[in-house]
Tab-separated table of C-alpha atoms and ligand atoms in Angstrom:
chain	number	residue	atom	x	y	z
A	15	MET	CA	-0.108	-0.272	0.055
A	16	GLU	CA	1.437	3.333	-1.098
A	17	LEU	CA	1.205	6.380	1.505
A	18	ASP	CA	-0.320	9.254	-0.310
A	19	LEU	CA	1.373	11.898	1.723
A	20	ALA	CA	-0.587	14.825	0.245
A	21	GLU	CA	-3.882	13.167	1.118
A	22	SER	CA	-3.190	12.348	4.667
A	23	ASN	CA	-2.572	14.698	7.449
A	24	ILE	CA	0.654	13.574	8.072
A	25	LYS	CA	3.484	16.538	7.264
A	26	ILE	CA	7.375	15.967	7.165
A	27	SER	CA	8.716	18.401	9.383
A	28	ASP	CA	12.359	19.220	11.175
A	29	ASP	CA	10.112	20.337	14.276
A	30	ILE	CA	11.594	18.727	17.910
A	31	ASN	CA	10.758	21.240	20.507
A	32	THR	CA	11.576	19.328	23.639
A	33	TRP	CA	14.558	17.168	25.038
A	34	GLU	CA	12.076	14.181	25.531
A	35	GLU	CA	11.292	14.724	21.829
A	36	VAL	CA	15.044	14.734	20.913
A	37	ASN	CA	15.530	11.628	23.318
A	38	LEU	CA	12.633	9.853	21.367
A	39	LEU	CA	13.255	10.832	17.905
A	40	TYR	CA	17.117	10.272	17.827
A	41	ASN	CA	16.645	6.751	19.585
A	42	ALA	CA	14.540	5.838	17.003
A	43	ALA	CA	16.800	6.961	14.278
A	44	LEU	CA	19.368	5.016	15.634
A	45	LYS	CA	17.208	1.794	15.793
A	46	GLN	CA	16.357	2.237	12.354
A	47	ILE	CA	19.658	2.500	10.824
A	48	THR	CA	20.892	-0.510	13.167
A	49	THR	CA	18.210	-2.529	11.908
A	50	LYS	CA	18.924	-1.562	8.085
A	51	ILE	CA	22.831	-2.436	8.857
A	52	GLU	CA	22.154	-5.943	10.173
A	53	ILE	CA	19.692	-6.504	7.154
A	54	LEU	CA	22.518	-5.494	4.792
A	55	ASN	CA	25.090	-7.254	6.906
A	56	GLU	CA	23.119	-10.477	6.429
A	57	GLU	CA	22.569	-9.882	2.803
A	58	PHE	CA	26.176	-9.345	2.188
A	59	GLN	CA	26.761	-12.906	3.723
A	60	GLU	CA	24.655	-14.332	1.436
A	61	VAL	CA	26.626	-13.031	-1.570
A	62	HIS	CA	30.134	-12.690	-0.173
A	63	ARG	CA	30.322	-15.184	2.287
A	64	TYR	CA	31.792	-13.553	5.051
A	65	ASN	CA	30.313	-10.809	7.620
A	66	PRO	CA	31.866	-7.562	6.425
A	67	ILE	CA	30.603	-5.926	9.835
A	68	GLU	CA	32.313	-6.915	13.046
A	69	HIS	CA	29.722	-5.026	15.242
A	70	VAL	CA	27.835	-1.739	15.316
A	71	LYS	CA	28.062	0.412	18.258
A	72	ALA	CA	24.979	2.916	18.290
A	73	ARG	CA	24.700	5.909	21.032
A	74	VAL	CA	22.542	9.061	21.697
A	75	LYS	CA	25.248	12.232	23.075
A	76	ALA	CA	25.009	12.945	26.551
A	77	PRO	CA	22.764	16.175	27.319
A	78	GLU	CA	25.533	17.643	29.099
A	79	SER	CA	28.389	16.806	25.958
A	80	ILE	CA	25.399	18.022	23.463
A	81	VAL	CA	25.646	21.864	25.493
A	82	LYS	CA	29.359	21.495	26.061
A	83	LYS	CA	29.915	21.392	22.273
A	84	LEU	CA	27.251	24.097	21.784
A	85	LYS	CA	28.870	26.190	24.111
A	86	ARG	CA	32.208	25.299	22.395
A	87	ASN	CA	30.952	26.786	19.053
A	88	GLY	CA	29.422	29.728	19.998
A	89	TYR	CA	25.321	28.932	20.636
A	90	GLU	CA	22.962	29.401	23.123
A	91	SER	CA	21.732	25.971	24.352
A	92	THR	CA	18.347	25.569	22.943
A	93	ILE	CA	16.662	22.831	21.392
A	94	GLY	CA	16.674	24.339	18.038
A	95	ASN	CA	20.465	25.076	18.301
A	96	MET	CA	21.173	21.099	19.223
A	97	VAL	CA	19.207	19.682	16.337
A	98	ARG	CA	20.405	22.656	13.656
A	99	TYR	CA	23.820	22.552	14.756
A	100	VAL	CA	25.000	19.288	16.593
A	101	ASN	CA	25.295	16.891	13.962
A	102	ASP	CA	26.363	13.748	16.050
A	103	ILE	CA	23.449	13.958	18.817
A	104	ALA	CA	22.889	10.286	17.282
A	105	GLY	CA	26.122	8.637	16.393
A	106	ILE	CA	26.455	4.934	14.979
A	107	ARG	CA	30.134	3.576	14.997
A	108	ILE	CA	30.246	0.505	12.296
A	109	ILE	CA	33.142	-1.645	12.700
A	110	CYS	CA	34.669	-3.972	9.784
A	111	SER	CA	37.228	-6.365	8.946
A	112	PHE	CA	38.646	-4.723	5.844
A	113	THR	CA	38.982	-1.055	4.315
A	114	SER	CA	37.201	-2.315	1.128
A	115	ASP	CA	33.849	-3.524	3.007
A	116	ILE	CA	34.027	0.252	4.253
A	117	TYR	CA	33.275	1.815	0.784
A	118	ARG	CA	31.027	-1.219	0.165
A	119	ILE	CA	28.807	-0.673	3.464
A	120	ALA	CA	28.734	3.402	2.980
A	121	GLU	CA	27.530	2.556	-0.704
A	122	MET	CA	24.996	0.223	0.573
A	123	ILE	CA	23.686	2.988	3.211
A	124	SER	CA	23.842	5.647	0.212
A	125	ASN	CA	21.536	3.540	-2.037
A	126	GLN	CA	19.005	3.482	0.514
A	127	LYS	CA	15.861	5.664	-1.015
A	128	ASP	CA	14.871	6.821	2.550
A	129	ILE	CA	18.736	7.735	3.713
A	130	GLN	CA	19.999	11.464	2.897
A	131	VAL	CA	23.517	11.519	2.437
A	132	HIS	CA	24.201	15.474	3.747
A	133	THR	CA	28.311	15.044	4.186
A	134	VAL	CA	30.938	12.779	3.603
A	135	LYS	CA	34.193	12.942	4.970
A	136	ASP	CA	37.060	10.358	3.819
A	137	TYR	CA	39.969	10.198	6.540
A	138	ILE	CA	41.170	6.729	4.907
A	139	MET	CA	41.974	8.719	1.488
A	140	ASN	CA	42.682	12.230	3.574
A	141	PRO	CA	43.759	11.100	7.222
A	142	LYS	CA	43.846	13.590	10.066
A	143	ASN	CA	47.529	15.020	10.816
A	144	SER	CA	47.097	12.815	14.216
A	145	GLY	CA	46.854	9.733	11.999
A	146	TYR	CA	43.143	9.429	12.398
A	147	ARG	CA	41.499	7.119	9.729
A	148	SER	CA	37.602	6.645	9.417
A	149	TYR	CA	35.086	7.468	6.826
A	150	HIS	CA	32.171	9.715	8.223
A	151	MET	CA	28.884	10.460	6.844
A	152	ILE	CA	26.295	12.425	8.210
A	153	VAL	CA	22.630	11.389	6.897
A	154	SER	CA	19.203	12.000	7.571
A	155	LEU	CA	16.641	9.749	7.535
A	156	PRO	CA	12.453	9.732	8.393
A	157	VAL	CA	11.020	8.889	11.677
A	158	TYR	CA	7.381	8.281	11.609
A	159	LEU	CA	5.354	9.798	14.489
A	160	SER	CA	1.585	9.370	14.922
A	161	ASP	CA	1.128	12.972	13.498
A	162	ARG	CA	4.197	13.876	11.768
A	163	ILE	CA	7.064	12.361	10.145
A	164	VAL	CA	10.449	13.688	11.283
A	165	ASN	CA	13.826	13.853	9.377
A	166	VAL	CA	16.553	12.898	12.007
A	167	LYS	CA	20.446	13.505	11.309
A	168	VAL	CA	22.801	10.580	12.396
A	169	GLU	CA	26.521	10.543	12.352
A	170	ILE	CA	27.444	7.270	10.968
A	171	GLN	CA	31.666	6.381	11.269
A	172	ILE	CA	32.727	3.589	9.160
A	173	ARG	CA	36.481	2.140	10.037
A	174	THR	CA	38.269	-1.451	10.312
A	175	VAL	CA	39.210	-3.152	13.517
A	176	ALA	CA	42.550	-1.964	13.484
A	177	MET	CA	41.355	1.925	12.906
A	178	ASP	CA	38.916	1.117	15.980
A	179	PHE	CA	41.849	-0.046	18.245
A	180	TRP	CA	44.057	3.169	17.105
A	181	ALA	CA	40.984	5.724	17.292
A	182	SER	CA	40.224	4.265	20.826
A	183	LEU	CA	43.710	4.260	22.440
A	184	GLU	CA	44.276	8.340	20.786
A	185	HIS	CA	40.980	9.600	22.175
A	186	LYS	CA	42.000	7.875	25.602
A	187	ILE	CA	45.370	9.418	25.386
A	188	GLN	CA	43.812	12.636	24.175
A	189	TYR	CA	41.668	12.705	26.892
A	190	LYS	CA	44.061	12.299	29.736
A	191	PHE	CA	46.139	14.753	28.123
A	192	GLU	CA	43.510	16.973	27.224
A	193	GLY	CA	44.723	17.518	23.909
A	194	LYS	CA	48.123	18.306	24.338
A	195	ALA	CA	49.774	15.232	24.853
A	196	PRO	CA	54.041	15.215	24.912
A	197	SER	CA	55.327	15.403	21.440
A	198	HIS	CA	57.209	11.939	21.799
A	199	ILE	CA	53.542	10.283	22.410
A	200	ASN	CA	51.919	12.263	19.364
A	201	SER	CA	54.906	10.958	17.064
A	202	GLU	CA	54.453	7.469	18.652
A	203	LEU	CA	50.731	7.260	18.060
A	204	THR	CA	51.203	8.907	14.542
A	205	GLN	CA	54.082	6.026	13.743
A	206	CYS	CA	51.148	3.340	15.122
A	207	ALA	CA	48.636	4.987	12.695
A	208	GLN	CA	51.179	4.009	9.896
A	209	MET	CA	51.827	0.549	10.976
A	210	VAL	CA	48.023	0.220	11.174
A	211	ALA	CA	47.023	1.304	7.860
A	212	ASP	CA	49.924	-1.083	6.347
A	213	LEU	CA	48.384	-4.084	8.461
A	214	ASP	CA	44.905	-3.121	6.907
A	215	ALA	CA	46.510	-3.338	3.605
A	216	ARG	CA	48.347	-6.409	4.109
A	217	MET	CA	45.272	-8.070	5.771
A	218	LEU	CA	43.255	-6.697	2.703
A	219	SER	CA	45.298	-8.483	-0.181
A	220	LEU	CA	45.501	-11.704	2.172
A	221	ASN	CA	41.916	-11.880	2.082
A	222	GLU	CA	41.939	-11.073	-1.747
A	223	GLU	CA	43.930	-13.967	-2.338
A	224	ILE	CA	42.389	-16.481	-0.043
A	225	GLN	CA	38.803	-15.216	-1.690
A	226	ALA	CA	40.072	-16.071	-5.115
A	227	VAL	CA	41.093	-19.554	-4.071
A	228	GLY	CA	37.597	-20.000	-2.723
A	229	GLU	CA	36.228	-19.002	-6.042
A	230	LYS	CA	38.528	-21.272	-8.433
A	231	LYS	CA	38.018	-24.159	-5.561
A	232	GLU	CA	33.940	-23.670	-6.600
A	233	ASP	CA	34.232	-23.543	-10.015
B	26	GTP	P1	33.619	17.065	16.089
B	26	GTP	O1	33.293	18.456	16.575
B	26	GTP	O2	34.456	16.247	17.294
B	26	GTP	O3	32.328	15.767	16.181
B	26	GTP	O4	34.597	17.079	14.740
B	26	GTP	P2	33.707	17.596	13.503
B	26	GTP	O5	32.559	18.141	13.567
B	26	GTP	O6	34.763	18.406	13.079
B	26	GTP	O7	33.538	16.361	12.548
B	26	GTP	P3	34.588	14.960	12.123
B	26	GTP	O8	33.936	14.442	11.283
B	26	GTP	O9	36.178	15.424	12.131
B	26	GTP	O10	34.937	14.314	13.621
B	26	GTP	C1	33.502	13.779	14.450
B	26	GTP	C2	34.276	12.781	15.222
B	26	GTP	O11	35.041	11.839	14.760
B	26	GTP	C3	34.682	12.878	16.362
B	26	GTP	O12	33.734	13.256	17.416
B	26	GTP	C4	35.385	11.491	16.899
B	26	GTP	O13	34.364	10.728	17.463
B	26	GTP	C5	35.981	11.330	15.919
B	26	GTP	N1	37.245	11.730	15.489
B	26	GTP	C6	37.629	12.813	14.578
B	26	GTP	N2	39.188	12.843	14.505
B	26	GTP	C7	39.498	12.198	15.607
B	26	GTP	C8	41.023	11.932	16.107
B	26	GTP	O14	41.878	12.471	15.625
B	26	GTP	N3	41.199	11.021	16.918
B	26	GTP	C9	39.670	10.044	17.335
B	26	GTP	N4	40.465	9.417	18.550
B	26	GTP	N5	38.932	10.463	16.880
B	26	GTP	C10	38.551	11.366	16.153
B	27	MG	MG1	31.485	14.374	17.620
């Protein structure tokens, strides 16, 4: 059955008015995206005979972190400003095995008709100075309420297990030193990031080789 939006009372809006609504809507958006990703992973398993996704983590940003971010960027703490300026209220992190999976997953997500991609930052092609690598997307998707449809933004970070290992430790270190880690630690981290990139490349080429053997066996 097709829903005729023009004929119904259901309106598409970006209207979010209370903290309770923020919580409800961003949690709903995360549930929907998580389910979509699970389905894509299962389909991928059928087609390519391995699970590209190791695991998925989703979280709604803590209210005090949202307020801190608004303040840092010079905005008043209002619901309107949260929704407009904080792109990572809802965040999902997809951890996969190989770098090639990242691009496949990103493409599968972009191809979903109800998901709109707003921005993409490819920190794999262009790593940050710190050495940080990951693929970031800001998307939005419709959440259906009883009387309206609300477009909700979600930040998606896609990275390999190795990239995640590096990012977790780097985050812990920067937190401990409040972003001012001694230079020998920063330089060690940058070198580790290069080792992670090399490891990812070697693991990918190993996997490609064994996949090819698998295909030959089936011929
Ligand atoms: P934020 O204000 O931090 O959200 O950054 P942004 O709006 O410039 O977006 P960006 O895509 O650069 O980063 C968003 C998120 O990616 C951060 O909140 C972190 O979770 C992660 N991230 C970005 N850079 C780094 C980094 O150098 N190290 C680690 N560990 N994580 C990073
Ligand atoms: Mg963030």
